[in-house]
Short mmCIF file of C-alpha atoms in Angstrom, two decimals:
data_model
loop_
_atom_site.label_atom_id
_atom_site.label_comp_id
_atom_site.label_asym_id
_atom_site.label_seq_id
_atom_site.Cartn_x
_atom_site.Cartn_y
_atom_site.Cartn_z
CA MET A 25 7.94 -5.68 34.14
CA ALA A 26 4.89 -5.09 36.33
CA GLU A 27 3.93 -8.74 35.82
CA GLN A 28 7.35 -9.83 37.06
CA LEU A 29 7.20 -7.60 40.13
CA GLY A 30 3.59 -8.35 41.01
CA SER A 31 1.56 -5.96 43.13
CA GLN A 32 3.31 -2.84 44.27
CA GLY A 33 2.48 -0.41 47.01
CA ALA A 34 3.68 3.14 46.57
CA ALA A 35 4.63 5.56 49.33
CA GLY A 36 6.07 8.77 48.01
CA SER A 37 8.95 7.82 45.77
CA ALA A 38 9.21 4.21 46.98
CA VAL A 39 7.38 1.03 45.99
CA ALA A 40 7.02 -2.32 47.73
CA ARG A 41 6.99 -5.69 46.02
CA ARG A 42 7.21 -9.28 47.15
CA MET A 43 10.77 -10.64 47.40
CA VAL A 44 11.72 -13.17 44.72
CA ARG A 45 14.57 -15.68 44.46
CA ASP A 46 16.56 -13.37 42.14
CA ASP A 47 16.86 -10.88 45.03
CA TRP A 48 19.01 -13.32 47.03
CA GLU A 49 22.30 -12.15 45.51
CA TRP A 50 22.04 -8.51 46.64
CA ILE A 51 20.39 -9.48 49.96
CA HIS A 52 23.28 -11.82 50.69
CA GLN A 53 25.71 -8.97 49.89
CA TRP A 54 23.87 -6.57 52.20
CA PHE A 55 24.24 -9.01 55.08
CA GLU A 56 28.01 -8.99 54.70
CA ASP A 57 27.68 -5.67 56.55
CA GLU A 58 28.68 -6.34 60.16
CA THR A 59 25.93 -4.21 61.74
CA LEU A 60 23.15 -5.65 59.61
CA ASN A 61 24.37 -9.21 60.09
CA THR A 62 24.65 -8.72 63.87
CA GLU A 63 21.17 -7.21 64.24
CA LEU A 64 19.21 -9.39 61.78
CA GLY A 65 21.45 -12.15 60.47
CA PRO A 66 22.89 -14.41 59.63
CA LEU A 67 20.78 -15.34 56.64
CA ASP A 68 21.07 -18.71 54.95
CA ASN A 69 19.31 -20.85 52.35
CA GLU A 70 16.86 -22.09 54.99
CA TRP A 71 15.75 -18.48 55.62
CA LEU A 72 15.48 -17.89 51.87
CA GLU A 73 13.27 -20.94 51.33
CA HIS A 74 11.10 -19.99 54.30
CA VAL A 75 10.38 -16.44 53.09
CA LEU A 76 9.76 -17.59 49.52
CA THR A 77 7.15 -20.15 50.61
CA GLU A 78 5.57 -18.60 53.72
CA ASN A 79 1.86 -17.88 53.62
CA ASP A 80 1.41 -16.22 57.02
CA GLY A 81 3.33 -13.13 55.98
CA VAL A 82 5.61 -11.64 53.36
CA GLU A 83 9.15 -10.38 52.85
CA LEU A 84 8.96 -7.13 50.88
CA VAL A 85 11.62 -5.40 48.82
CA ILE A 86 11.28 -1.63 48.98
CA GLU A 87 12.62 0.14 45.91
CA ALA A 88 13.21 3.78 45.07
CA ALA A 89 14.95 5.65 42.30
CA HIS A 90 18.72 5.52 42.81
CA PRO A 91 20.11 9.08 43.08
CA ALA A 92 22.89 8.42 40.57
CA THR A 93 21.00 6.47 37.90
CA GLY A 94 17.32 7.25 38.43
CA LYS A 95 16.56 3.52 38.10
CA LEU A 96 14.60 1.64 40.75
CA ALA A 97 16.96 -0.01 43.22
CA PRO A 98 16.39 -1.76 46.55
CA ILE A 99 16.59 0.53 49.59
CA ALA A 100 15.13 -1.83 52.19
CA LEU A 101 13.93 -5.30 52.99
CA VAL A 102 10.93 -5.57 55.33
CA GLY A 103 9.40 -8.70 56.81
CA VAL A 104 5.75 -8.80 57.85
CA VAL A 105 3.68 -11.44 59.62
CA TRP A 106 -0.06 -11.09 59.13
CA GLY A 107 -2.09 -10.21 62.18
CA ALA A 108 -4.59 -12.68 63.52
CA PRO A 109 -7.47 -12.51 65.95
CA GLU A 110 -6.25 -13.13 69.48
CA ALA A 111 -7.87 -15.98 71.36
CA ASP A 112 -10.89 -14.64 73.22
CA PRO A 113 -12.60 -16.99 75.67
CA ARG A 114 -15.95 -15.29 74.95
CA ALA A 115 -15.49 -16.03 71.25
CA GLY A 116 -14.40 -19.64 71.71
CA GLY A 117 -10.92 -18.67 70.49
CA GLY A 118 -12.27 -17.79 67.05
CA ALA A 119 -12.34 -14.56 65.08
CA GLU A 120 -16.04 -13.97 65.75
CA ASP A 121 -18.40 -15.29 68.40
CA ALA A 122 -21.21 -17.16 66.63
CA VAL A 123 -23.77 -16.13 69.30
CA THR A 124 -22.89 -12.51 70.08
CA GLY A 125 -21.11 -11.56 66.86
CA ASP A 126 -18.33 -9.95 68.94
CA ARG A 127 -14.96 -9.78 67.19
CA ALA A 128 -11.84 -10.92 69.01
CA ALA A 129 -9.05 -8.38 69.39
CA GLU A 130 -6.58 -8.38 66.50
CA THR A 131 -2.83 -8.57 67.02
CA GLY A 132 -2.12 -6.37 63.99
CA HIS A 133 0.39 -7.08 61.26
CA ALA A 134 3.88 -7.35 62.75
CA ILE A 135 7.06 -5.92 61.27
CA THR A 136 9.54 -8.74 61.85
CA ASP A 137 12.62 -7.23 60.24
CA LEU A 138 13.70 -3.96 58.67
CA ALA A 139 17.00 -3.94 56.79
CA ILE A 140 18.16 -0.74 55.11
CA ASP A 141 20.76 -0.78 52.32
CA PRO A 142 24.01 -0.50 54.32
CA ALA A 143 25.43 1.97 51.78
CA ARG A 144 22.43 4.28 52.30
CA ARG A 145 21.90 3.91 56.05
CA GLY A 146 21.30 7.17 57.91
CA PHE A 147 19.46 8.97 55.10
CA GLY A 148 15.93 8.62 56.48
CA LEU A 149 14.99 5.63 54.34
CA GLY A 150 13.51 3.68 57.26
CA ARG A 151 10.39 5.86 57.39
CA THR A 152 10.04 5.57 53.59
CA ALA A 153 10.36 1.78 53.84
CA ILE A 154 7.74 1.47 56.58
CA ASN A 155 5.31 3.72 54.67
CA ALA A 156 5.76 1.70 51.46
CA THR A 157 5.29 -1.53 53.43
CA MET A 158 2.04 -0.34 54.97
CA ALA A 159 0.84 0.92 51.55
CA TRP A 160 1.43 -2.44 49.81
CA PRO A 161 -2.02 -3.40 48.49
CA ASP A 162 -1.79 -7.18 48.98
CA HIS A 163 -1.83 -7.17 52.80
CA PRO A 164 -4.91 -8.67 54.42
CA ALA A 165 -6.99 -5.90 56.01
CA THR A 166 -5.85 -4.75 59.44
CA ASP A 167 -6.55 -1.93 61.87
CA SER A 168 -3.08 -1.83 63.39
CA TRP A 169 0.60 -2.60 63.01
CA ILE A 170 3.10 -3.71 65.63
CA ALA A 171 6.86 -4.04 65.76
CA PHE A 172 9.14 -5.83 68.19
CA VAL A 173 12.60 -4.48 68.91
CA ASP A 174 15.40 -6.32 70.71
CA GLN A 175 16.22 -4.81 74.12
CA GLU A 176 19.77 -4.07 72.97
CA ASN A 177 18.79 -2.34 69.72
CA GLU A 178 18.58 1.30 70.83
CA GLY A 179 18.75 2.58 67.25
CA ALA A 180 15.60 0.67 66.25
CA ARG A 181 13.84 1.77 69.42
CA ARG A 182 14.62 5.44 68.70
CA PHE A 183 13.52 4.92 65.08
CA PHE A 184 10.03 3.67 65.96
CA GLU A 185 9.63 6.44 68.53
CA ALA A 186 10.74 9.04 65.95
CA ILE A 187 8.19 7.89 63.36
CA GLY A 188 5.40 8.21 65.92
CA TRP A 189 4.69 4.60 66.85
CA THR A 190 3.41 4.12 70.42
CA TYR A 191 5.73 2.37 72.82
CA GLU A 192 3.77 -0.35 74.65
CA GLY A 193 6.53 -1.63 76.96
CA LEU A 194 8.34 -4.93 77.11
CA ASP A 195 6.64 -8.01 75.71
CA GLY A 196 7.86 -11.33 77.09
CA GLU A 197 10.03 -12.38 80.00
CA GLY A 198 13.62 -11.65 81.03
CA ASP A 199 16.32 -11.47 78.36
CA ASP A 200 13.87 -12.70 75.72
CA ALA A 201 11.51 -9.75 76.24
CA MET A 202 11.30 -7.28 73.37
CA HIS A 203 10.18 -3.68 73.14
CA ARG A 204 6.74 -3.52 71.53
CA PHE A 205 5.59 -0.59 69.37
CA ALA A 206 2.20 -0.10 67.70
CA THR A 207 0.43 2.22 65.29
CA HIS A 208 -2.94 2.36 63.57
CA ALA A 209 -3.23 1.42 59.92
CA PRO A 210 -3.33 4.41 57.57
#
C-alpha cells in the first residue's frame, strides 16, 4: 500500500500523501457541503486535471485513523504552491547573483486551500492538517510558509492566528486583496 500512496509525511496521528484520481469521488462529495463549496469551490474536472498534473505544487490528502473504525480516512485536503525566489534586481531576477553570491528572498511555500472533512469540522483537525502538510517529505526545501485568506473568511483568519502564524496585513489591492499569514518552516 505504501507504493500506492507514495511518500507520506507524518504529524502526530496524521499522514500526508499526494492526491490521486481515485480520491475524486469523496472530494466531490465533500464539496456538496454548502460552506466548503462557498469558500473553496466549486470544483470541476478542469480543477481535477490541473491538480493531478501540476508541477509547481501539490494537492495533499491528509489522513488519520477514523475514530469509529481505526482505519486511515481523509480528514483534510491541502493545496500547496512551491515557493520561488522573488525577483531581485541585484541578482538579475535569478535565485542567486553570479557575482556576489547573494540569494534572492524566497516567497515560501503557499497554502492555497485547506478543506476539512465537513462531517468532522470543528474538532481541531486544521492544525493537524497543516502540521502533516509541512511534514510531508517531498516538498522542495523552504525556510517559510505563507497562506492567503479571503477578506470575508473570518474563520480562516482566526484559524491562522490561533495556530501562531504571523499576520502580515493585506496583500493586493481593493476587493481582491487577501490577508497574508506567514510562519517559519519547522
